[in-house]
Short mmCIF file of C-alpha atoms in Angstrom, two decimals:
data_model
loop_
_atom_site.label_atom_id
_atom_site.label_comp_id
_atom_site.label_asym_id
_atom_site.label_seq_id
_atom_site.Cartn_x
_atom_site.Cartn_y
_atom_site.Cartn_z
CA UNK A 864 86.87 120.74 75.28
CA UNK A 865 89.61 122.86 74.33
CA UNK A 866 91.02 122.27 70.86
CA UNK A 867 94.48 123.27 72.01
CA UNK A 868 96.73 120.76 73.33
CA UNK A 869 97.95 120.74 77.03
CA UNK A 870 101.72 120.93 77.48
CA UNK A 871 102.64 118.22 79.80
CA UNK A 872 104.41 119.46 83.07
CA UNK A 873 106.32 117.12 85.16
CA UNK A 874 104.05 115.88 87.94
CA UNK A 875 106.55 116.64 90.79
CA UNK A 876 106.56 120.26 89.51
CA UNK A 877 102.79 120.49 89.67
CA UNK A 878 102.81 119.06 92.99
CA UNK A 879 105.34 121.80 94.24
CA UNK A 880 103.09 124.38 92.60
CA UNK A 881 99.55 123.23 93.75
CA UNK A 882 100.26 120.90 96.74
CA UNK A 883 97.14 118.97 98.01
CA UNK A 884 94.85 120.72 95.87
CA UNK A 885 96.29 118.30 93.34
CA UNK A 886 94.82 114.92 93.00
CA UNK A 887 97.54 112.08 92.91
CA UNK A 888 96.33 108.72 91.55
CA UNK A 889 97.67 105.96 93.91
CA UNK A 890 97.47 103.09 91.24
CA UNK A 891 100.42 101.50 89.97
CA UNK A 892 99.51 102.01 86.21
CA UNK A 893 102.04 100.53 83.56
CA UNK A 894 103.26 102.93 80.63
CA UNK A 895 102.33 100.97 77.55
CA UNK A 896 101.71 103.53 74.77
CA UNK A 897 104.56 105.40 72.61
CA UNK A 898 104.10 108.84 74.34
CA UNK A 899 105.98 109.00 77.64
CA UNK A 900 104.50 112.28 78.75
CA UNK A 901 101.04 113.36 78.03
CA UNK A 902 98.43 115.70 79.53
CA UNK A 903 95.11 117.16 78.36
CA UNK A 904 91.42 117.76 79.65
CA UNK A 905 89.75 114.73 81.15
CA UNK A 906 86.87 112.98 79.35
CA UNK A 907 85.50 109.72 81.27
CA UNK A 908 84.18 106.51 80.30
CA UNK A 909 82.92 103.80 82.85
CA UNK A 910 82.62 100.29 81.24
CA UNK A 911 83.34 96.75 82.52
CA UNK A 912 84.76 94.11 80.10
CA UNK A 913 82.76 95.77 77.21
CA UNK A 914 84.51 98.23 74.78
CA UNK A 915 81.52 99.25 72.56
CA UNK A 916 81.22 102.68 73.91
CA UNK A 917 85.03 103.26 73.80
CA UNK A 918 85.05 102.42 70.23
CA UNK A 919 82.58 105.08 69.43
CA UNK A 920 84.54 107.63 71.58
CA UNK A 921 87.89 107.05 70.08
CA UNK A 922 86.46 107.82 66.75
CA UNK A 923 85.22 111.19 67.56
CA UNK A 924 87.64 114.33 67.50
CA UNK A 925 89.84 113.90 70.84
CA UNK A 926 90.95 117.56 70.44
CA UNK A 927 93.92 116.79 72.97
CA UNK A 928 91.86 115.08 75.64
CA UNK A 929 92.74 112.09 77.88
CA UNK A 930 90.14 109.45 77.91
CA UNK A 931 89.93 107.88 81.42
CA UNK A 932 88.48 104.54 81.21
CA UNK A 933 87.51 103.00 84.41
CA UNK A 934 87.19 99.13 83.72
CA UNK A 935 86.77 98.55 87.19
CA UNK A 936 90.35 97.12 87.56
CA UNK A 937 89.41 93.89 85.60
CA UNK A 938 92.33 92.10 83.93
CA UNK A 939 89.99 89.42 82.50
CA UNK A 940 89.54 91.13 79.09
CA UNK A 941 91.35 93.90 77.23
CA UNK A 942 89.36 97.00 76.64
CA UNK A 943 92.02 98.66 74.37
CA UNK A 944 94.19 97.04 71.45
CA UNK A 945 95.90 98.21 68.39
CA UNK A 946 92.83 99.23 66.32
CA UNK A 947 91.16 101.32 69.05
CA UNK A 948 94.32 103.00 70.10
CA UNK A 949 95.35 103.68 66.51
CA UNK A 950 91.93 105.31 65.93
CA UNK A 951 92.42 107.45 69.13
CA UNK A 952 95.74 108.64 67.92
CA UNK A 953 94.38 109.38 64.50
CA UNK A 954 91.29 111.28 66.03
CA UNK A 955 93.70 113.64 68.25
CA UNK A 956 93.30 111.98 71.67
CA UNK A 957 96.38 112.71 73.88
CA UNK A 958 96.35 109.44 75.73
CA UNK A 959 94.33 106.87 77.33
CA UNK A 960 94.17 105.78 80.93
CA UNK A 961 92.92 102.54 81.40
CA UNK A 962 91.88 101.02 84.66
CA UNK A 963 92.01 97.51 83.30
CA UNK A 964 93.80 95.68 80.52
CA UNK A 965 94.89 96.39 77.06
CA UNK A 966 96.29 93.94 74.23
CA UNK A 967 98.58 94.33 71.50
CA UNK A 968 101.04 95.96 73.73
CA UNK A 969 104.02 95.99 71.15
CA UNK A 970 101.80 97.83 68.73
CA UNK A 971 100.50 100.18 71.30
CA UNK A 972 104.27 101.01 72.28
CA UNK A 973 104.93 102.14 68.76
CA UNK A 974 102.00 104.66 68.49
CA UNK A 975 102.12 108.55 69.13
CA UNK A 976 99.58 108.04 72.17
CA UNK A 977 99.97 107.90 75.82
CA UNK A 978 98.47 104.69 77.12
CA UNK A 979 98.62 103.66 80.74
CA UNK A 980 96.83 100.69 81.81
CA UNK A 981 97.05 98.13 84.88
CA UNK A 982 98.40 95.31 82.54
CA UNK A 983 97.78 93.28 79.56
CA UNK A 984 95.45 90.31 78.49
CA UNK A 985 95.02 88.75 74.89
CA UNK A 986 91.14 88.20 75.45
CA UNK A 987 88.90 90.44 73.60
CA UNK A 988 86.12 92.29 75.62
CA UNK A 989 82.20 92.17 75.03
CA UNK A 990 80.51 94.64 72.63
CA UNK A 991 77.15 95.11 74.27
CA UNK A 992 77.48 99.04 74.64
CA UNK A 993 77.07 99.09 78.28
CA UNK A 994 78.66 102.07 80.24
CA UNK A 995 78.62 105.62 80.91
CA UNK A 996 80.41 108.73 79.49
CA UNK A 997 81.71 111.78 81.35
CA UNK A 998 80.40 110.76 84.68
CA UNK A 999 83.04 111.05 87.67
CA UNK A 1000 85.20 108.08 88.23
CA UNK A 1001 87.37 107.53 91.24
CA UNK A 1002 90.54 105.51 90.61
CA UNK A 1003 93.35 105.24 92.99
CA UNK A 1004 92.03 107.67 95.60
CA UNK A 1005 91.61 110.38 92.98
CA UNK A 1006 88.26 111.45 91.24
CA UNK A 1007 88.65 112.25 87.40
CA UNK A 1008 85.95 114.82 86.23
CA UNK A 1009 85.20 115.88 82.63
CA UNK A 1010 86.90 119.35 82.22
CA UNK A 1011 89.64 118.53 84.77
CA UNK A 1012 93.35 118.44 83.67
CA UNK A 1013 95.38 115.26 83.96
CA UNK A 1014 99.21 115.09 83.46
CA UNK A 1015 101.14 111.86 83.24
CA UNK A 1016 104.84 111.04 83.29
CA UNK A 1017 107.16 108.39 84.66
CA UNK A 1018 106.35 109.65 88.21
CA UNK A 1019 102.64 109.09 88.17
CA UNK A 1020 99.27 110.61 87.18
CA UNK A 1021 97.91 113.84 88.52
CA UNK A 1022 94.72 115.70 88.19
CA UNK A 1023 94.14 119.37 88.48
CA UNK A 1024 90.65 120.26 89.20
CA UNK A 1025 88.92 122.52 86.73
CA UNK A 1026 89.18 126.15 87.69
CA UNK A 1027 92.99 125.85 88.84
#
């Protein structure tokens, strides 16, 4: 991962430049975190209603990366709350994209961290440690791969494949 943060570029401008080479996520995520625009190299995590691996990852140096968490679209439990999001912000992550639920949304909105999620749920998730890290995940018709670059703004989430 590059230790240098990626400057967010408006997603519409990226589309104008890259056209169909750009992956456009069709999932209607909600902006929940305090950072409205964010971008960075992709890291991925696949977990279902269990955030033990997520807890480990957000305590490692984020180096400006965006963690894409594929929770399978479950809104039954929250994968991220204020403590994990606060750890991610403190560890230098640019943002979290959660294909699932979060909680403590008011506190998340006050953090200098991009957080996009499907919704909210007050229920905590499991803690077994099940899941995989840095394997490709497909959400909203686009595949996120470690090393790709993701840009997020109010118009959407786009992925620029590595090498562009």
